[in-house]
PDB file of N, CA and C in Angstrom:
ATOM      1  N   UNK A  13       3.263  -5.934  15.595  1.00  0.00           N
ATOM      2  CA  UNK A  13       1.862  -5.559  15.661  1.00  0.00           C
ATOM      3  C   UNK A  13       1.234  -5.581  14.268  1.00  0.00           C
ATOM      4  N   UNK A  14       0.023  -6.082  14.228  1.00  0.00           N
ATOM      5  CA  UNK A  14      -0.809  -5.729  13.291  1.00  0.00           C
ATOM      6  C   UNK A  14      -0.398  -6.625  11.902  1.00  0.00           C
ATOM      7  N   UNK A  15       0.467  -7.602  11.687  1.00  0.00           N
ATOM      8  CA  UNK A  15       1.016  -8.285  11.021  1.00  0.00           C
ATOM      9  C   UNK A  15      -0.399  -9.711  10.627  1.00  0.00           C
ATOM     10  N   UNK A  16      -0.971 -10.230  11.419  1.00  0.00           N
ATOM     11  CA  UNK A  16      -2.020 -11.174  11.190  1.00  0.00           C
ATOM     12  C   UNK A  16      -3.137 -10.170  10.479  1.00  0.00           C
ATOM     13  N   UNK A  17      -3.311  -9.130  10.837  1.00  0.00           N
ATOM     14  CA  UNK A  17      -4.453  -8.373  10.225  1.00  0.00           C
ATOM     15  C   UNK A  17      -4.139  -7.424   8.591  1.00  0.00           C
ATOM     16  N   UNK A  18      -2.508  -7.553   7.919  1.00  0.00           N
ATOM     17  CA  UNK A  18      -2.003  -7.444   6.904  1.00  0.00           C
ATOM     18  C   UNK A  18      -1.969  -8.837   6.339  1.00  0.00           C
ATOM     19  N   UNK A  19      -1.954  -9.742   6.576  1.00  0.00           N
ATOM     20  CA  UNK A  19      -2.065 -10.942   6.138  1.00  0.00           C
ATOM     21  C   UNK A  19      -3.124 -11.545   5.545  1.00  0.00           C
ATOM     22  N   UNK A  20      -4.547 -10.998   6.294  1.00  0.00           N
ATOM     23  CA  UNK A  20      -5.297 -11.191   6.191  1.00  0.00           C
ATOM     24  C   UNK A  20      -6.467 -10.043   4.986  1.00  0.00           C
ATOM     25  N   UNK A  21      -5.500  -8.802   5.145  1.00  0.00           N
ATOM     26  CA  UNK A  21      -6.188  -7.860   4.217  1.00  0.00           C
ATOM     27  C   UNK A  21      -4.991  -8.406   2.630  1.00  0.00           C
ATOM     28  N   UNK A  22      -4.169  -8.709   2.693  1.00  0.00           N
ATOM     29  CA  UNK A  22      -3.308  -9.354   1.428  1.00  0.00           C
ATOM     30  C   UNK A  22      -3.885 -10.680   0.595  1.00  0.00           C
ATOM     31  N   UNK A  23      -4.345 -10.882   1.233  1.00  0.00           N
ATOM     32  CA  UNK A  23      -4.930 -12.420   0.577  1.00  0.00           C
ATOM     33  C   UNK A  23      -6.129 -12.376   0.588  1.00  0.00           C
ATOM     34  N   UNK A  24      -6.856 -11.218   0.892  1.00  0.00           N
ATOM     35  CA  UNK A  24      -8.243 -10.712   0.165  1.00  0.00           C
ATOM     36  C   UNK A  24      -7.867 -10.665  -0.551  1.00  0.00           C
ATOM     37  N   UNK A  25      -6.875  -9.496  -0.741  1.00  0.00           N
ATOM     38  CA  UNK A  25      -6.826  -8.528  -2.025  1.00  0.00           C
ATOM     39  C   UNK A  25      -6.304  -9.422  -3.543  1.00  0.00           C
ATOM     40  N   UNK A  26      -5.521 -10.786  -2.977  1.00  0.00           N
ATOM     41  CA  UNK A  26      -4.742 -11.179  -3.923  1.00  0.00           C
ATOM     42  C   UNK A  26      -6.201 -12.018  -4.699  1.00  0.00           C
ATOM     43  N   UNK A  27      -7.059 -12.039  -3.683  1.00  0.00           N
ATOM     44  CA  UNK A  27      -8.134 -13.285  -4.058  1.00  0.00           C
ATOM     45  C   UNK A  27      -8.837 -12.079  -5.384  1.00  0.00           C
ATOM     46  N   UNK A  28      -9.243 -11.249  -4.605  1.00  0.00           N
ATOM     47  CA  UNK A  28     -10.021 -10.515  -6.067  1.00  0.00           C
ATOM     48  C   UNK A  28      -9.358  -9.850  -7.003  1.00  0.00           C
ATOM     49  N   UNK A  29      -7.885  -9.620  -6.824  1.00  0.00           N
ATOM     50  CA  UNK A  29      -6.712  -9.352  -8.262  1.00  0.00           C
ATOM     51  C   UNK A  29      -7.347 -10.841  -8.792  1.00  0.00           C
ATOM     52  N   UNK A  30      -6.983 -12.495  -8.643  1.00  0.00           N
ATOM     53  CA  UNK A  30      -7.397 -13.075  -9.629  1.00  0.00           C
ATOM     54  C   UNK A  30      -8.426 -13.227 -10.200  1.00  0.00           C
ATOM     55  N   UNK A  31      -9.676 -12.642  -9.035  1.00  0.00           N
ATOM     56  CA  UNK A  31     -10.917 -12.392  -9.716  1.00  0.00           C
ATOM     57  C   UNK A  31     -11.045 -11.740 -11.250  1.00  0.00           C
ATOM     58  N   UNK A  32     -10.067 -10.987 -10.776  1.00  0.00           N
ATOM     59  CA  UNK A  32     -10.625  -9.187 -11.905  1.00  0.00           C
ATOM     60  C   UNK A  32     -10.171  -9.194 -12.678  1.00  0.00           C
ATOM     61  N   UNK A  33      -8.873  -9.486 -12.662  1.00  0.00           N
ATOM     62  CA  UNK A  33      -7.796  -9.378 -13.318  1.00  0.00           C
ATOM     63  C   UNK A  33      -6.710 -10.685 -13.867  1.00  0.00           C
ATOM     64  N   UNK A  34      -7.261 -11.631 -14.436  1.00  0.00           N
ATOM     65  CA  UNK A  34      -6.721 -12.871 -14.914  1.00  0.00           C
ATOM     66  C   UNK A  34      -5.191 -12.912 -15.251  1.00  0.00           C
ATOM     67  N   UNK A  35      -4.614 -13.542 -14.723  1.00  0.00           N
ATOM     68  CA  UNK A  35      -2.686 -13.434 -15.294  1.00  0.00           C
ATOM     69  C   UNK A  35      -2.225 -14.713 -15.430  1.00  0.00           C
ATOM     70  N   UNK A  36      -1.949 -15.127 -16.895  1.00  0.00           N
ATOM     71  CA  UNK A  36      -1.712 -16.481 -17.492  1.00  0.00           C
ATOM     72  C   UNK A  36       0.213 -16.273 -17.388  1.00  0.00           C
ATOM     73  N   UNK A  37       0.757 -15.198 -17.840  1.00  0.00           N
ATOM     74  CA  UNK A  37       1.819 -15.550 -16.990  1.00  0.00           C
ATOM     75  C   UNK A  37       2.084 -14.673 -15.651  1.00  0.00           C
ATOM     76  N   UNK A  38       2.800 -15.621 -14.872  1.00  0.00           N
ATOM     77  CA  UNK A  38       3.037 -15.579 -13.005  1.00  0.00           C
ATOM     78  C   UNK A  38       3.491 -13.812 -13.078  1.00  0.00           C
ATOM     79  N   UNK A  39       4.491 -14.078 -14.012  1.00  0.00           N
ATOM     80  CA  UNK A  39       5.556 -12.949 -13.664  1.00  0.00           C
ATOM     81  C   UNK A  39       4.800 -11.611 -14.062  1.00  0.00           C
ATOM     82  N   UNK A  40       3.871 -11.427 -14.968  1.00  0.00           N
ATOM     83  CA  UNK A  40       3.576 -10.453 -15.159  1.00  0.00           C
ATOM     84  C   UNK A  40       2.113  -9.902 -14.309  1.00  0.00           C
ATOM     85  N   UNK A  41       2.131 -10.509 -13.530  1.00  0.00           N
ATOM     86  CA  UNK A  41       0.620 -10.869 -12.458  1.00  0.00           C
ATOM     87  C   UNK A  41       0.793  -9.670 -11.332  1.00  0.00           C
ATOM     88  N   UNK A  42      -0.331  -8.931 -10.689  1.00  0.00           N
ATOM     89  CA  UNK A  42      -0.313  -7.862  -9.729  1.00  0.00           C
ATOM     90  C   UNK A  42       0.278  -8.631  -8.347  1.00  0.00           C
ATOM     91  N   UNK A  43       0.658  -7.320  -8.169  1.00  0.00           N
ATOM     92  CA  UNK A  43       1.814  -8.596  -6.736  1.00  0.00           C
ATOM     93  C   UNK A  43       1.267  -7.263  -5.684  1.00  0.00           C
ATOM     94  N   UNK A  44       1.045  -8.176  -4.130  1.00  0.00           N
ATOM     95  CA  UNK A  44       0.443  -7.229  -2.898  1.00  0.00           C
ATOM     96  C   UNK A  44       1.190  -7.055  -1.843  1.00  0.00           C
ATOM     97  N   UNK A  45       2.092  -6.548  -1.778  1.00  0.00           N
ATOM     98  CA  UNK A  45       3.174  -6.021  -0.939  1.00  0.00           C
ATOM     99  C   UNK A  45       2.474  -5.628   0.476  1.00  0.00           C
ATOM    100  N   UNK A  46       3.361  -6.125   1.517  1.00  0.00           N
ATOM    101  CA  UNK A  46       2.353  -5.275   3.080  1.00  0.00           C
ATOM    102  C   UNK A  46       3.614  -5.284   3.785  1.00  0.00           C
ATOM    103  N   UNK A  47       3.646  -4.340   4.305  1.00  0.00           N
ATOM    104  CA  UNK A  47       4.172  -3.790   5.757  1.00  0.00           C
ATOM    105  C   UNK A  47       3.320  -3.829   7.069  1.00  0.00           C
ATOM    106  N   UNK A  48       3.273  -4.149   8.066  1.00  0.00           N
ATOM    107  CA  UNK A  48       2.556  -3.654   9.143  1.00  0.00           C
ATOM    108  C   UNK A  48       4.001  -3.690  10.828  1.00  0.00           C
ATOM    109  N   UNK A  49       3.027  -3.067  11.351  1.00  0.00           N
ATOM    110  CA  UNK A  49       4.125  -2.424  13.029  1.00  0.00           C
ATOM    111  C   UNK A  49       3.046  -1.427  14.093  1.00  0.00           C
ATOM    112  N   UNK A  50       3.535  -0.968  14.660  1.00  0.00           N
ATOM    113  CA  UNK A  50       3.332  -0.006  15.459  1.00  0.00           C
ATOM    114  C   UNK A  50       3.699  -0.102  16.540  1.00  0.00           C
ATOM    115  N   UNK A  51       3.281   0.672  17.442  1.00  0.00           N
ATOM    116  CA  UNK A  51       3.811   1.069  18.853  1.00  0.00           C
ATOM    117  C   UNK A  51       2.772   1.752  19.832  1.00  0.00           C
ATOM    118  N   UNK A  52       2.442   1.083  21.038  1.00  0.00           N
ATOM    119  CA  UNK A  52       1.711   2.145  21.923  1.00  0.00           C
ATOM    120  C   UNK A  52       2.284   2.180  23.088  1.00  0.00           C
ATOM    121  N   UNK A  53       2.126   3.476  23.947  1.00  0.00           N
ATOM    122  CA  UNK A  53       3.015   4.061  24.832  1.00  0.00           C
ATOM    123  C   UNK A  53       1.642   5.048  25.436  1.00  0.00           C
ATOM    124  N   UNK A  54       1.276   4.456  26.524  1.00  0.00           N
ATOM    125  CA  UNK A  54      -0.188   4.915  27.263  1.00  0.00           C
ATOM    126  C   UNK A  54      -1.265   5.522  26.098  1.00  0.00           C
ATOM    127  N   UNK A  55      -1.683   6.415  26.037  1.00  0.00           N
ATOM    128  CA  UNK A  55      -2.703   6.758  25.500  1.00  0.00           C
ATOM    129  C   UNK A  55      -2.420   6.708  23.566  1.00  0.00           C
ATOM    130  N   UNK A  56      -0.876   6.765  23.618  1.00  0.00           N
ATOM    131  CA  UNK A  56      -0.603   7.012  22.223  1.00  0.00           C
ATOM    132  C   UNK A  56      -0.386   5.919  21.579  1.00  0.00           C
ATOM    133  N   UNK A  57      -0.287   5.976  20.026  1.00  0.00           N
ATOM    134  CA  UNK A  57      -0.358   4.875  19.340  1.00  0.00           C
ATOM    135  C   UNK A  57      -0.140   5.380  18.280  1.00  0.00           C
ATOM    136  N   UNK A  58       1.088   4.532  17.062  1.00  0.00           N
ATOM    137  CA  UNK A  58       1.525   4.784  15.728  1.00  0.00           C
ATOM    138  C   UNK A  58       1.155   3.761  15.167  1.00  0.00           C
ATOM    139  N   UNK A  59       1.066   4.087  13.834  1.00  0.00           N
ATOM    140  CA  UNK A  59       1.292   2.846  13.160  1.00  0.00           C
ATOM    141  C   UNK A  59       0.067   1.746  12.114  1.00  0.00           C
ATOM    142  N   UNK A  60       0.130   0.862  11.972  1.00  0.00           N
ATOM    143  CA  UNK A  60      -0.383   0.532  11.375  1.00  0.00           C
ATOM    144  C   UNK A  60      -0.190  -0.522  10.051  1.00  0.00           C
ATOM    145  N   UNK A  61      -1.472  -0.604   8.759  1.00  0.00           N
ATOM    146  CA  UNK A  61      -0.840  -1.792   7.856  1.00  0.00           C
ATOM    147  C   UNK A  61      -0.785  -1.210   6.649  1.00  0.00           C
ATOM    148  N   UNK A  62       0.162  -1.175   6.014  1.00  0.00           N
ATOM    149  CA  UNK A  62       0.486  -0.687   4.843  1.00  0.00           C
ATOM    150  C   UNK A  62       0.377  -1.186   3.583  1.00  0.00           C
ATOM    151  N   UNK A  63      -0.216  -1.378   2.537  1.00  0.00           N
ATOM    152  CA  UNK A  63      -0.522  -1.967   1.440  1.00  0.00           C
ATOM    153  C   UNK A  63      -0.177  -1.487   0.330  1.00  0.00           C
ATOM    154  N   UNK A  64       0.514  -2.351  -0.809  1.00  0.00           N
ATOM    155  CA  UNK A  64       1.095  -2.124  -1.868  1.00  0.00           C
ATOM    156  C   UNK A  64       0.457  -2.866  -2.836  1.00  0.00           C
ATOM    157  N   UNK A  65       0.057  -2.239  -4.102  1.00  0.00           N
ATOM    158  CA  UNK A  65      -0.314  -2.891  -4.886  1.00  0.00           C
ATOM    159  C   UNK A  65       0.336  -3.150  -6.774  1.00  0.00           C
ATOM    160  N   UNK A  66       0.793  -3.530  -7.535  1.00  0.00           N
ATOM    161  CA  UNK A  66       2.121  -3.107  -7.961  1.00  0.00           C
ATOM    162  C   UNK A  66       1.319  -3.957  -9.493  1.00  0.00           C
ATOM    163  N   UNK A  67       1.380  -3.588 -10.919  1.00  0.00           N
ATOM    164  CA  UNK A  67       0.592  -4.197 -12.140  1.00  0.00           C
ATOM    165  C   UNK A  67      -0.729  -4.069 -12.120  1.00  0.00           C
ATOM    166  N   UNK A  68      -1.275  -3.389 -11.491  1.00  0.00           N
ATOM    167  CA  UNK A  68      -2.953  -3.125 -12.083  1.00  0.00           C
ATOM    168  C   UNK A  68      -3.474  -2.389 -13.147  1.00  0.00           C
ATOM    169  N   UNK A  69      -3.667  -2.993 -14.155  1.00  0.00           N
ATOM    170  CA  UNK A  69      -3.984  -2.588 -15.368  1.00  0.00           C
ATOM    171  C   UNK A  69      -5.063  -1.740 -15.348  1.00  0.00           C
ATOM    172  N   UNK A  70      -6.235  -1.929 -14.755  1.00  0.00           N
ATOM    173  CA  UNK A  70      -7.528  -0.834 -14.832  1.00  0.00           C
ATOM    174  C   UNK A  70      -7.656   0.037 -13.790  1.00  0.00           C
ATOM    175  N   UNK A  71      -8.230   1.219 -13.928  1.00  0.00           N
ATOM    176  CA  UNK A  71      -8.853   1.939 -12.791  1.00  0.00           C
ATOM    177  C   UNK A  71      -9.455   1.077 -12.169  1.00  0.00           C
ATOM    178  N   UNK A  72     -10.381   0.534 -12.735  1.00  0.00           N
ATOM    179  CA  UNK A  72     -11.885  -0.058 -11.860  1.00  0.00           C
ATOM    180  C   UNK A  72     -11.399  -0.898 -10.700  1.00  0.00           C
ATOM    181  N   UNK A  73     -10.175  -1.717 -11.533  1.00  0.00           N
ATOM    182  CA  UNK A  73      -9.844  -2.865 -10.357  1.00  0.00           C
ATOM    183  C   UNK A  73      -9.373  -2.017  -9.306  1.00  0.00           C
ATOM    184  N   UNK A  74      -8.540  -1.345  -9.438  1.00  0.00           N
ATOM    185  CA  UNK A  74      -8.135  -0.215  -8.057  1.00  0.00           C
ATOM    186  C   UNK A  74      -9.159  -0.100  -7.297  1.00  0.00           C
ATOM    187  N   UNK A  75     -10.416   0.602  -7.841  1.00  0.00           N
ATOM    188  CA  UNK A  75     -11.461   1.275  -6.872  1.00  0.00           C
ATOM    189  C   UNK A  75     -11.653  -0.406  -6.996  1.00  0.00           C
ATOM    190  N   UNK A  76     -11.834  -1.376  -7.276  1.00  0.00           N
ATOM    191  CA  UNK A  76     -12.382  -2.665  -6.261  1.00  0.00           C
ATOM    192  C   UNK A  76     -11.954  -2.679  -5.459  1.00  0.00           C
ATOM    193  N   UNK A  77     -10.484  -2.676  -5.064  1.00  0.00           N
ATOM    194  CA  UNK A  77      -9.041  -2.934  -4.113  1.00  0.00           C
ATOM    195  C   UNK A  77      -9.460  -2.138  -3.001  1.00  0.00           C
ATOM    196  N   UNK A  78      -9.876  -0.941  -3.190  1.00  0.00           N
ATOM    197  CA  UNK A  78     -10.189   0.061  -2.046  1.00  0.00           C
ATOM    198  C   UNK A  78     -11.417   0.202  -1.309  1.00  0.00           C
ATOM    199  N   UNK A  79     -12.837  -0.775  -2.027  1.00  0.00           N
ATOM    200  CA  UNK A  79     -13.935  -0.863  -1.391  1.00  0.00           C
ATOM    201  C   UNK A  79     -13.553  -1.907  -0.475  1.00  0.00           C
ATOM    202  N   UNK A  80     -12.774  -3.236  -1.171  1.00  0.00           N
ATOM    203  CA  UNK A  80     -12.254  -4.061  -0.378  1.00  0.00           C
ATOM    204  C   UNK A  80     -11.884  -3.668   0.883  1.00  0.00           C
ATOM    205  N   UNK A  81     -10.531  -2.814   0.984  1.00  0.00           N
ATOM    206  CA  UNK A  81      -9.969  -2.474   2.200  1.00  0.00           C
ATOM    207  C   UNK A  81     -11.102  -1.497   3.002  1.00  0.00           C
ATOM    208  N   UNK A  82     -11.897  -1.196   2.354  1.00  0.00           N
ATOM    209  CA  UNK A  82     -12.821  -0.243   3.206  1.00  0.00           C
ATOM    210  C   UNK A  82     -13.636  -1.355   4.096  1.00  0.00           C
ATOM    211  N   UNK A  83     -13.939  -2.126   3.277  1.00  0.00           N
ATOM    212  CA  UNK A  83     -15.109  -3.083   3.819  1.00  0.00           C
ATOM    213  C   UNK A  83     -14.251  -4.358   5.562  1.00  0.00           C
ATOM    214  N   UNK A  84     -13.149  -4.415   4.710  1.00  0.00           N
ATOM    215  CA  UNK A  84     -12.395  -5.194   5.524  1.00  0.00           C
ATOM    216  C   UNK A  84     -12.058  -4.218   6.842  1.00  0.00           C
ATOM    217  N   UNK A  85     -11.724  -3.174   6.358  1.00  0.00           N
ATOM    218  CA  UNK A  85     -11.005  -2.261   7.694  1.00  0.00           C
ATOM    219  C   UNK A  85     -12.487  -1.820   8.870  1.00  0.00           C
ATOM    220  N   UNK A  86     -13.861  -1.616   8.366  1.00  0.00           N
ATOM    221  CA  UNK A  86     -14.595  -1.677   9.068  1.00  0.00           C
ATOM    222  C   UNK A  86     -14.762  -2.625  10.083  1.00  0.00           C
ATOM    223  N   UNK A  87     -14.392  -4.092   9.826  1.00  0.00           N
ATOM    224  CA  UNK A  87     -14.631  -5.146  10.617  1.00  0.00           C
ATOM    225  C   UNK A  87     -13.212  -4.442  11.867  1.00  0.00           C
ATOM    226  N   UNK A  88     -12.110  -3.964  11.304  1.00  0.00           N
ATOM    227  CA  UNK A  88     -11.422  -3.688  12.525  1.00  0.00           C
ATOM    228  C   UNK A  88     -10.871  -2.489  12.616  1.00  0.00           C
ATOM    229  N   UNK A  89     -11.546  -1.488  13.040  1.00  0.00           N
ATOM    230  CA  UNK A  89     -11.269   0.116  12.608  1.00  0.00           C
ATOM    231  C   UNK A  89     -10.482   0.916  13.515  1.00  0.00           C
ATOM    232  N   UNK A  90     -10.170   0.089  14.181  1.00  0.00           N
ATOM    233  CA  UNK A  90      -8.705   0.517  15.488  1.00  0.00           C
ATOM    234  C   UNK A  90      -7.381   0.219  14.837  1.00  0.00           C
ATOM    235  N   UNK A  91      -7.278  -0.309  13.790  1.00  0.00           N
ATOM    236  CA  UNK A  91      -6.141  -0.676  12.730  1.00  0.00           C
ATOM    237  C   UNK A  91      -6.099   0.597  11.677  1.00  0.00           C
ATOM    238  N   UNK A  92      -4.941   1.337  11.627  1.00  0.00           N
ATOM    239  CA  UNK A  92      -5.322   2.162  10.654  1.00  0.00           C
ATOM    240  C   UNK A  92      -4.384   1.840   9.329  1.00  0.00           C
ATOM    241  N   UNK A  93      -5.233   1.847   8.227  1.00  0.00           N
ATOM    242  CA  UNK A  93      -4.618   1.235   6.902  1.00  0.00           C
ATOM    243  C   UNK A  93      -4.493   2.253   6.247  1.00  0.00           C
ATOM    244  N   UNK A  94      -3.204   1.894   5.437  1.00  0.00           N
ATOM    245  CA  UNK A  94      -3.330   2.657   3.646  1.00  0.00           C
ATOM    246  C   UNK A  94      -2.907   1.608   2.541  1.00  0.00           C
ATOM    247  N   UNK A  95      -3.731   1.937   1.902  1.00  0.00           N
ATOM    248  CA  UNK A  95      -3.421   1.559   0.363  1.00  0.00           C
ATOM    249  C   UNK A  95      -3.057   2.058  -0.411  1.00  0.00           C
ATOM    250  N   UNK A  96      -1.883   1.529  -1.747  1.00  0.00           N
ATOM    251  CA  UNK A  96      -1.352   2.600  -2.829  1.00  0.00           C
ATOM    252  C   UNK A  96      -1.239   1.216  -3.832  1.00  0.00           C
ATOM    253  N   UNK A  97      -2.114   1.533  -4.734  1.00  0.00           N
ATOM    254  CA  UNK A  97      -2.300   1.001  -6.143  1.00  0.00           C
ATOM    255  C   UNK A  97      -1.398   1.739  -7.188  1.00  0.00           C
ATOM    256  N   UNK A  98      -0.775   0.810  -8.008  1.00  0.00           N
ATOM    257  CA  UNK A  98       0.369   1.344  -9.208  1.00  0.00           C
ATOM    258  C   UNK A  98      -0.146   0.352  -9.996  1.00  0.00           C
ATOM    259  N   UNK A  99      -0.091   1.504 -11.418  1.00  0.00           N
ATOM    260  CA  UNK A  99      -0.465   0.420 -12.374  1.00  0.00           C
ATOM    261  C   UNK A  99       1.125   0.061 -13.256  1.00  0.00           C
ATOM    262  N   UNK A 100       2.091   0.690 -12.512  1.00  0.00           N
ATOM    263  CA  UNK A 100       3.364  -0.071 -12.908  1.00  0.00           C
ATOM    264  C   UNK A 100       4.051  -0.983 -12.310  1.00  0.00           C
ATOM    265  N   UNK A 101       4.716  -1.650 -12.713  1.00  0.00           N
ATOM    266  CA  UNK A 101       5.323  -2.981 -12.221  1.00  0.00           C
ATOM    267  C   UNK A 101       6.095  -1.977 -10.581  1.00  0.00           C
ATOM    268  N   UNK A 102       6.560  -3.353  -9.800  1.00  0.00           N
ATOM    269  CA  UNK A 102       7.072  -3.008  -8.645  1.00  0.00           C
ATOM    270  C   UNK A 102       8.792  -2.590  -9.376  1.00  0.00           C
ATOM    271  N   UNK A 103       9.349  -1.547  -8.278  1.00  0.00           N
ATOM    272  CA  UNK A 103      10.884  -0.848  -8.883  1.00  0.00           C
ATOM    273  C   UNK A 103      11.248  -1.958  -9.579  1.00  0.00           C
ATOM    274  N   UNK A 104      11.575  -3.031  -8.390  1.00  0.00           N
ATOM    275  CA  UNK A 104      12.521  -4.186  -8.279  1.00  0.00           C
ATOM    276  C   UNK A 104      12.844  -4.862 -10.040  1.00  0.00           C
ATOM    277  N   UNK A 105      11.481  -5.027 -10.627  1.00  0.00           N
ATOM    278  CA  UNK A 105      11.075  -5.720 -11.639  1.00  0.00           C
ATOM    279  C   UNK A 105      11.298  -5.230 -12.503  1.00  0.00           C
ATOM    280  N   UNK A 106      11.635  -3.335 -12.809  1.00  0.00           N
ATOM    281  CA  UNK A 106      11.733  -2.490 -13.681  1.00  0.00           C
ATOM    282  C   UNK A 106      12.009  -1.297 -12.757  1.00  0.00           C
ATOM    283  N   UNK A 107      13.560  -1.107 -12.730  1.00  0.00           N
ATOM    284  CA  UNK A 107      13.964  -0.056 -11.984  1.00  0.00           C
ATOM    285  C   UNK A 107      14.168   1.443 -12.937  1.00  0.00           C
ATOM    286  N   UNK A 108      13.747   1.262 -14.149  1.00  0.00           N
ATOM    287  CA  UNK A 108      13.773   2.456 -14.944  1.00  0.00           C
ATOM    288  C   UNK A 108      12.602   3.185 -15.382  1.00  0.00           C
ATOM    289  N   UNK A 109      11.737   2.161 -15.255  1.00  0.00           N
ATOM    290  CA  UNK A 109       9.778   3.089 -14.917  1.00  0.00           C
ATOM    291  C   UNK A 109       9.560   3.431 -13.716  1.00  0.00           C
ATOM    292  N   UNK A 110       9.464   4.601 -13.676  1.00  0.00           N
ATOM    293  CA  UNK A 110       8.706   5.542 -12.192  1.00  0.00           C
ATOM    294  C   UNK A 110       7.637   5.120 -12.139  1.00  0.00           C
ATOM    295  N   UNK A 111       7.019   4.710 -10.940  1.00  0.00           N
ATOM    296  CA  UNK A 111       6.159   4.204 -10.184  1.00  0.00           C
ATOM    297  C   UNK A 111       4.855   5.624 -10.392  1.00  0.00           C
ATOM    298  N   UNK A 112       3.601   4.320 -11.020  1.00  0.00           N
ATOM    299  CA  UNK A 112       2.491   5.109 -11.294  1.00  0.00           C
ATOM    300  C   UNK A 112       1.436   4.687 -10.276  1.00  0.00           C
ATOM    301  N   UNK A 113       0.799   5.795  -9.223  1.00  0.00           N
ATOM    302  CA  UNK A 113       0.035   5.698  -8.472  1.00  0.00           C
ATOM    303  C   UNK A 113      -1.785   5.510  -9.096  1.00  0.00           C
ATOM    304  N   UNK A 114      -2.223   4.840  -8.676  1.00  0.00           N
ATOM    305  CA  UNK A 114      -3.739   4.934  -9.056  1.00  0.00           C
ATOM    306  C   UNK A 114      -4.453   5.388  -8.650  1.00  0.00           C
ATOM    307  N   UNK A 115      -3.829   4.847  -7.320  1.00  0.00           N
ATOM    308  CA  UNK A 115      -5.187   4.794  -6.146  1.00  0.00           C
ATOM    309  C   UNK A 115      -4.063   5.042  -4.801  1.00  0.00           C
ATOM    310  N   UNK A 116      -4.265   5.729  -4.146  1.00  0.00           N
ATOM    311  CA  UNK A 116      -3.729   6.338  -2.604  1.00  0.00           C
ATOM    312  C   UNK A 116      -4.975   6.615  -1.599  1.00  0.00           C
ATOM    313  N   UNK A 117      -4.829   5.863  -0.662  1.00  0.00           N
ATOM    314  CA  UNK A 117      -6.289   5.554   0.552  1.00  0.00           C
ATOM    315  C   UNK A 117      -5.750   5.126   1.577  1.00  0.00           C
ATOM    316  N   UNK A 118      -6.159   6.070   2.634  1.00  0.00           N
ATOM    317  CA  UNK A 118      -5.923   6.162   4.295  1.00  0.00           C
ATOM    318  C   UNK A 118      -7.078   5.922   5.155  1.00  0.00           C
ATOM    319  N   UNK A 119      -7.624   4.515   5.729  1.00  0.00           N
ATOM    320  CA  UNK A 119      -8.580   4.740   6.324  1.00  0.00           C
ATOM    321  C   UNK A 119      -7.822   4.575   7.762  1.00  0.00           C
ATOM    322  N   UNK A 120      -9.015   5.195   8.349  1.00  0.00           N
ATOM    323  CA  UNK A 120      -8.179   5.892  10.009  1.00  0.00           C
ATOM    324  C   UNK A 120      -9.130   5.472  11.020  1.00  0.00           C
TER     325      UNK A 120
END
């Protein structure tokens, strides 16, 4: 579930990281991680698309990232999203810097 509509909020997001945020080398470039799933079972329903955002150097670009997902999640608001902006690299890349949050956003 909900996998075409993470796909589609990821490659926004990656479009205006190169907007904002220029990266001449690859490796050191903001990278957009997504999860999505859920489950419904009659009236109930879990779940949702999960967004990672991992090298964002400025505040500002964050709060871009999150008008983004605001603007995008309106078009489909039965999807419930979160976003989490770090302006540190992902673990993987540097498993000895703790992960710095920027930006944390739940639209429902």
């Amino acid at each position: 579930m909900y996998a075409a509509e993470a796909q589609r909020y990821s490659q926004s997001l990656t479009q205006e990281l190169e907007r904002l945020q220029p990266c001449p080398e690859r490796t050191s470039c903001p990278r957009v991680l997504w999860e999505a799933g859920g489950w419904k079972i009659g009236p109930f329903t879990s779940g949702g698309v999960h967004l990672k955002v991992y090298s964002v150097k400025e505040p500002s670009v964050a709060e871009v990232l999150g008008e983004q997902c605001k603007q995008l999640h309106a078009q489909a608001p039965q999807v419930p999203l979160s976003l989490v902006v770090y302006s540190s690299a992902h673990p993987a890349e540097s498993p000895a810097q703790k992960p710095v949050v920027m930006l944390d956003v739940q639209f429902r």
